[in-house]
PDB file of C-alpha atoms in Angstrom:
ATOM      1  CA  UNK A   1      59.577 -22.131 -66.002  1.00 82.00           C
ATOM      2  CA  UNK A   2      62.853 -23.331 -67.543  1.00 82.00           C
ATOM      3  CA  UNK A   3      61.024 -25.846 -69.727  1.00 83.00           C
ATOM      4  CA  UNK A   4      58.554 -23.178 -70.847  1.00 79.00           C
ATOM      5  CA  UNK A   5      61.380 -20.784 -71.708  1.00 75.00           C
ATOM      6  CA  UNK A   6      63.163 -23.476 -73.742  1.00 78.00           C
ATOM      7  CA  UNK A   7      59.917 -24.348 -75.553  1.00 81.00           C
ATOM      8  CA  UNK A   8      59.360 -20.662 -76.365  1.00 73.00           C
ATOM      9  CA  UNK A   9      62.931 -20.314 -77.631  1.00 70.00           C
ATOM     10  CA  UNK A  10      62.568 -23.433 -79.801  1.00 74.00           C
ATOM     11  CA  UNK A  11      59.272 -22.133 -81.185  1.00 77.00           C
ATOM     12  CA  UNK A  12      60.828 -18.745 -81.972  1.00 75.00           C
ATOM     13  CA  UNK A  13      63.749 -20.434 -83.740  1.00 74.00           C
ATOM     14  CA  UNK A  14      61.389 -22.607 -85.824  1.00 71.00           C
ATOM     15  CA  UNK A  15      59.354 -19.524 -86.760  1.00 71.00           C
ATOM     16  CA  UNK A  16      62.551 -17.701 -87.776  1.00 74.00           C
ATOM     17  CA  UNK A  17      63.716 -20.552 -90.007  1.00 73.00           C
ATOM     18  CA  UNK A  18      60.235 -20.998 -91.499  1.00 73.00           C
ATOM     19  CA  UNK A  19      60.303 -17.309 -92.475  1.00 78.00           C
ATOM     20  CA  UNK A  20      63.934 -17.219 -93.550  1.00 82.00           C
ATOM     21  CA  UNK A  21      63.789 -19.759 -96.353  1.00 85.00           C
ATOM     22  CA  UNK A  22      62.560 -19.854 -99.952  1.00 88.00           C
ATOM     23  CA  UNK A  23      59.005 -21.055-100.536  1.00 89.00           C
ATOM     24  CA  UNK A  24      58.761 -22.184-104.149  1.00 90.00           C
ATOM     25  CA  UNK A  25      55.195 -22.473-105.425  1.00 89.00           C
ATOM     26  CA  UNK A  26      53.939 -23.965-108.686  1.00 90.00           C
ATOM     27  CA  UNK A  27      50.921 -22.357-110.327  1.00 86.00           C
ATOM     28  CA  UNK A  28      49.206 -21.383-113.574  1.00 87.00           C
ATOM     29  CA  UNK A  29      49.301 -24.944-114.935  1.00 92.00           C
ATOM     30  CA  UNK A  30      47.879 -24.973-118.459  1.00 92.00           C
ATOM     31  CA  UNK A  31      47.639 -27.173-121.534  1.00 93.00           C
ATOM     32  CA  UNK A  32      48.528 -25.374-124.744  1.00 90.00           C
ATOM     33  CA  UNK A  33      49.225 -26.122-128.388  1.00 87.00           C
ATOM     34  CA  UNK A  34      52.548 -27.751-129.174  1.00 79.00           C
ATOM     35  CA  UNK A  35      52.908 -26.272-132.669  1.00 77.00           C
ATOM     36  CA  UNK A  36      52.759 -29.562-134.566  1.00 73.00           C
ATOM     37  CA  UNK A  37      54.146 -31.720-131.759  1.00 75.00           C
ATOM     38  CA  UNK A  38      50.922 -32.293-129.829  1.00 81.00           C
ATOM     39  CA  UNK A  39      49.740 -30.433-126.729  1.00 91.00           C
ATOM     40  CA  UNK A  40      52.238 -29.231-124.124  1.00 90.00           C
ATOM     41  CA  UNK A  41      51.841 -28.475-120.438  1.00 92.00           C
ATOM     42  CA  UNK A  42      53.176 -25.185-119.100  1.00 89.00           C
ATOM     43  CA  UNK A  43      53.445 -24.002-115.528  1.00 90.00           C
ATOM     44  CA  UNK A  44      54.971 -21.164-113.558  1.00 87.00           C
ATOM     45  CA  UNK A  45      57.348 -21.455-110.647  1.00 87.00           C
ATOM     46  CA  UNK A  46      57.668 -18.550-108.256  1.00 87.00           C
ATOM     47  CA  UNK A  47      59.215 -17.917-104.859  1.00 87.00           C
ATOM     48  CA  UNK A  48      56.909 -16.579-102.139  1.00 86.00           C
ATOM     49  CA  UNK A  49      59.740 -16.567 -99.587  1.00 86.00           C
ATOM     50  CA  UNK A  50      61.975 -13.683 -98.546  1.00 84.00           C
ATOM     51  CA  UNK A  51      65.270 -15.244 -99.673  1.00 84.00           C
ATOM     52  CA  UNK A  52      66.227 -16.333-103.215  1.00 86.00           C
ATOM     53  CA  UNK A  53      65.832 -19.962-104.258  1.00 86.00           C
ATOM     54  CA  UNK A  54      68.049 -21.943-106.600  1.00 86.00           C
ATOM     55  CA  UNK A  55      66.159 -24.668-108.419  1.00 86.00           C
ATOM     56  CA  UNK A  56      68.139 -27.895-108.609  1.00 84.00           C
ATOM     57  CA  UNK A  57      65.753 -30.290-110.339  1.00 83.00           C
ATOM     58  CA  UNK A  58      62.239 -31.196-111.286  1.00 84.00           C
ATOM     59  CA  UNK A  59      60.423 -34.489-111.505  1.00 85.00           C
ATOM     60  CA  UNK A  60      57.109 -34.633-113.322  1.00 87.00           C
ATOM     61  CA  UNK A  61      54.669 -37.243-114.542  1.00 87.00           C
ATOM     62  CA  UNK A  62      51.572 -37.186-116.722  1.00 89.00           C
ATOM     63  CA  UNK A  63      48.980 -39.952-116.686  1.00 88.00           C
ATOM     64  CA  UNK A  64      45.540 -40.464-118.198  1.00 91.00           C
ATOM     65  CA  UNK A  65      43.136 -42.295-115.925  1.00 89.00           C
ATOM     66  CA  UNK A  66      39.478 -43.194-115.432  1.00 88.00           C
ATOM     67  CA  UNK A  67      39.936 -42.395-111.730  1.00 85.00           C
ATOM     68  CA  UNK A  68      38.050 -39.247-110.716  1.00 83.00           C
ATOM     69  CA  UNK A  69      39.876 -36.466-108.842  1.00 80.00           C
ATOM     70  CA  UNK A  70      39.380 -36.427-105.083  1.00 72.00           C
ATOM     71  CA  UNK A  71      41.350 -35.707-101.937  1.00 56.00           C
ATOM     72  CA  UNK A  72      42.558 -39.284-101.439  1.00 58.00           C
ATOM     73  CA  UNK A  73      44.906 -39.979-104.304  1.00 62.00           C
ATOM     74  CA  UNK A  74      47.315 -42.753-105.200  1.00 62.00           C
ATOM     75  CA  UNK A  75      50.865 -42.538-103.907  1.00 62.00           C
ATOM     76  CA  UNK A  76      52.505 -40.393-106.584  1.00 59.00           C
ATOM     77  CA  UNK A  77      55.138 -42.011-108.727  1.00 62.00           C
ATOM     78  CA  UNK A  78      57.560 -39.502-110.194  1.00 59.00           C
ATOM     79  CA  UNK A  79      60.324 -39.724-112.733  1.00 59.00           C
ATOM     80  CA  UNK A  80      63.299 -37.444-113.125  1.00 54.00           C
ATOM     81  CA  UNK A  81      62.940 -35.340-116.231  1.00 57.00           C
ATOM     82  CA  UNK A  82      65.740 -32.826-115.850  1.00 59.00           C
ATOM     83  CA  UNK A  83      68.247 -31.166-113.598  1.00 61.00           C
ATOM     84  CA  UNK A  84      68.276 -27.394-113.573  1.00 66.00           C
ATOM     85  CA  UNK A  85      70.115 -24.518-111.916  1.00 66.00           C
ATOM     86  CA  UNK A  86      67.978 -21.405-112.061  1.00 69.00           C
ATOM     87  CA  UNK A  87      67.791 -18.647-109.440  1.00 72.00           C
ATOM     88  CA  UNK A  88      64.289 -17.492-108.514  1.00 74.00           C
ATOM     89  CA  UNK A  89      64.166 -14.105-106.751  1.00 73.00           C
ATOM     90  CA  UNK A  90      62.224 -13.732-103.490  1.00 78.00           C
ATOM     91  CA  UNK A  91      58.800 -12.174-102.972  1.00 70.00           C
ATOM     92  CA  UNK A  92      57.531 -13.233-106.357  1.00 67.00           C
ATOM     93  CA  UNK A  93      54.039 -13.895-107.561  1.00 67.00           C
ATOM     94  CA  UNK A  94      52.445 -16.054-110.222  1.00 63.00           C
ATOM     95  CA  UNK A  95      52.476 -13.035-112.549  1.00 65.00           C
ATOM     96  CA  UNK A  96      56.287 -12.779-112.498  1.00 65.00           C
ATOM     97  CA  UNK A  97      57.138 -16.445-112.046  1.00 68.00           C
ATOM     98  CA  UNK A  98      59.649 -18.445-114.060  1.00 70.00           C
ATOM     99  CA  UNK A  99      57.774 -20.195-116.876  1.00 68.00           C
ATOM    100  CA  UNK A 100      58.580 -23.846-117.625  1.00 68.00           C
ATOM    101  CA  UNK A 101      57.446 -24.518-121.182  1.00 60.00           C
ATOM    102  CA  UNK A 102      59.232 -27.690-122.172  1.00 70.00           C
ATOM    103  CA  UNK A 103      57.009 -30.439-120.895  1.00 81.00           C
ATOM    104  CA  UNK A 104      55.519 -32.383-123.778  1.00 85.00           C
ATOM    105  CA  UNK A 105      53.652 -35.401-122.412  1.00 89.00           C
ATOM    106  CA  UNK A 106      54.335 -38.725-124.078  1.00 86.00           C
ATOM    107  CA  UNK A 107      50.664 -39.429-124.772  1.00 89.00           C
ATOM    108  CA  UNK A 108      49.047 -40.911-127.855  1.00 89.00           C
ATOM    109  CA  UNK A 109      46.433 -39.078-129.932  1.00 89.00           C
ATOM    110  CA  UNK A 110      43.684 -41.451-128.639  1.00 93.00           C
ATOM    111  CA  UNK A 111      44.710 -40.649-125.022  1.00 93.00           C
ATOM    112  CA  UNK A 112      44.440 -36.911-125.705  1.00 92.00           C
ATOM    113  CA  UNK A 113      41.078 -37.488-127.417  1.00 92.00           C
ATOM    114  CA  UNK A 114      39.619 -39.291-124.358  1.00 94.00           C
ATOM    115  CA  UNK A 115      40.720 -36.384-122.150  1.00 94.00           C
ATOM    116  CA  UNK A 116      39.388 -33.655-124.456  1.00 93.00           C
ATOM    117  CA  UNK A 117      36.095 -35.587-124.879  1.00 94.00           C
ATOM    118  CA  UNK A 118      35.732 -35.798-121.040  1.00 94.00           C
ATOM    119  CA  UNK A 119      35.916 -39.611-120.976  1.00 95.00           C
ATOM    120  CA  UNK A 120      39.102 -39.723-118.842  1.00 93.00           C
ATOM    121  CA  UNK A 121      41.115 -37.380-116.638  1.00 93.00           C
ATOM    122  CA  UNK A 122      44.622 -36.077-117.288  1.00 93.00           C
ATOM    123  CA  UNK A 123      46.805 -35.827-114.184  1.00 92.00           C
ATOM    124  CA  UNK A 124      50.027 -33.805-114.106  1.00 92.00           C
ATOM    125  CA  UNK A 125      52.071 -33.940-110.914  1.00 90.00           C
ATOM    126  CA  UNK A 126      55.612 -33.744-109.655  1.00 89.00           C
ATOM    127  CA  UNK A 127      58.219 -32.296-107.334  1.00 90.00           C
ATOM    128  CA  UNK A 128      60.417 -29.204-107.624  1.00 90.00           C
ATOM    129  CA  UNK A 129      63.752 -29.456-105.773  1.00 90.00           C
ATOM    130  CA  UNK A 130      65.490 -26.275-104.606  1.00 90.00           C
ATOM    131  CA  UNK A 131      67.750 -24.739-102.007  1.00 87.00           C
ATOM    132  CA  UNK A 132      68.222 -21.356-100.427  1.00 86.00           C
ATOM    133  CA  UNK A 133      71.325 -19.258-100.933  1.00 79.00           C
ATOM    134  CA  UNK A 134      71.757 -18.553 -97.211  1.00 76.00           C
ATOM    135  CA  UNK A 135      72.682 -20.968 -94.406  1.00 78.00           C
ATOM    136  CA  UNK A 136      69.689 -22.924 -93.130  1.00 76.00           C
ATOM    137  CA  UNK A 137      69.394 -26.063 -90.956  1.00 79.00           C
ATOM    138  CA  UNK A 138      67.648 -27.831 -93.868  1.00 79.00           C
ATOM    139  CA  UNK A 139      69.755 -26.910 -96.917  1.00 82.00           C
ATOM    140  CA  UNK A 140      67.453 -28.567 -99.474  1.00 89.00           C
ATOM    141  CA  UNK A 141      63.710 -28.148 -99.936  1.00 92.00           C
ATOM    142  CA  UNK A 142      61.015 -29.520-102.201  1.00 93.00           C
ATOM    143  CA  UNK A 143      57.542 -28.568-103.322  1.00 93.00           C
ATOM    144  CA  UNK A 144      55.067 -31.180-104.492  1.00 92.00           C
ATOM    145  CA  UNK A 145      52.360 -30.111-106.918  1.00 92.00           C
ATOM    146  CA  UNK A 146      49.593 -31.609-108.998  1.00 91.00           C
ATOM    147  CA  UNK A 147      46.724 -30.689-111.282  1.00 93.00           C
ATOM    148  CA  UNK A 148      44.011 -32.421-113.256  1.00 93.00           C
ATOM    149  CA  UNK A 149      42.014 -31.714-116.388  1.00 94.00           C
ATOM    150  CA  UNK A 150      39.062 -33.179-118.261  1.00 92.00           C
ATOM    151  CA  UNK A 151      37.117 -31.861-121.273  1.00 91.00           C
ATOM    152  CA  UNK A 152      37.503 -28.793-123.475  1.00 85.00           C
ATOM    153  CA  UNK A 153      39.239 -27.987-126.728  1.00 80.00           C
ATOM    154  CA  UNK A 154      40.106 -24.276-126.784  1.00 86.00           C
ATOM    155  CA  UNK A 155      43.696 -23.504-125.774  1.00 88.00           C
ATOM    156  CA  UNK A 156      44.964 -22.522-123.272  1.00 90.00           C
ATOM    157  CA  UNK A 157      43.191 -24.991-120.991  1.00 92.00           C
ATOM    158  CA  UNK A 158      43.595 -24.292-117.270  1.00 92.00           C
ATOM    159  CA  UNK A 159      44.221 -27.343-115.098  1.00 93.00           C
ATOM    160  CA  UNK A 160      42.611 -27.663-111.651  1.00 92.00           C
ATOM    161  CA  UNK A 161      44.880 -28.024-108.585  1.00 91.00           C
ATOM    162  CA  UNK A 162      44.981 -31.318-106.724  1.00 89.00           C
ATOM    163  CA  UNK A 163      44.344 -31.014-102.987  1.00 85.00           C
ATOM    164  CA  UNK A 164      45.765 -34.336-101.759  1.00 83.00           C
ATOM    165  CA  UNK A 165      48.634 -33.798 -99.319  1.00 83.00           C
ATOM    166  CA  UNK A 166      50.336 -36.799-100.901  1.00 82.00           C
ATOM    167  CA  UNK A 167      50.741 -34.642-104.012  1.00 86.00           C
ATOM    168  CA  UNK A 168      50.668 -30.987-102.885  1.00 86.00           C
ATOM    169  CA  UNK A 169      53.119 -30.177-100.089  1.00 88.00           C
ATOM    170  CA  UNK A 170      56.168 -28.166 -98.944  1.00 89.00           C
ATOM    171  CA  UNK A 171      59.207 -29.723 -97.271  1.00 88.00           C
TER     172      UNK A 171
END
C-alpha cells in the first residue's frame, strides 16, 4: 500500500509539472516570396501551455534531397542560426502565434527549381529552445519540428509536417 501511495504521488507530481510548463509549438510553415532575395520560409511559434515561455534560441536547417518523406528519417543535423529572447504568452494558438519571418535558405536557383518542378523535396527542420518563467524541475525545454515540400509555384506554399519522432518532439 505504501508503494502504491508513493507511485500515485509521483504520478500526480509528474502530471502537475507536465501541466505547469510552457508547451511551445511550431506551425503554419510556409514558403513565400523574398522580394528579390529568393524565397523565404516563414513559420509561427505559439505557446499551448498555461504559463508564459521565453524563447532562448532556434536552430534550423534547410536541405534539398531526392529522399522521399516518410516516418523513418535521417538523424537531424541542426545548426545554430540565432539566439533570441522573446516572451510568448500562454494559451496561444496558431492564429495569434509569434511569426518568424527571417529565414532565407541558402539555396541556389537550380535547387529551388528542382523543388518547384517536383523533382526533389525541400526539408525544413530544427529546434526551438525555451524556458518557463516559473520554477520547474526542468528549467529548459525544447521543441523539435520539421516540414517538407515538393512542387507548386503560387505563393504562399504550405509545407507538410514531418511525423518522425527524431524530428518532431517536445522535451
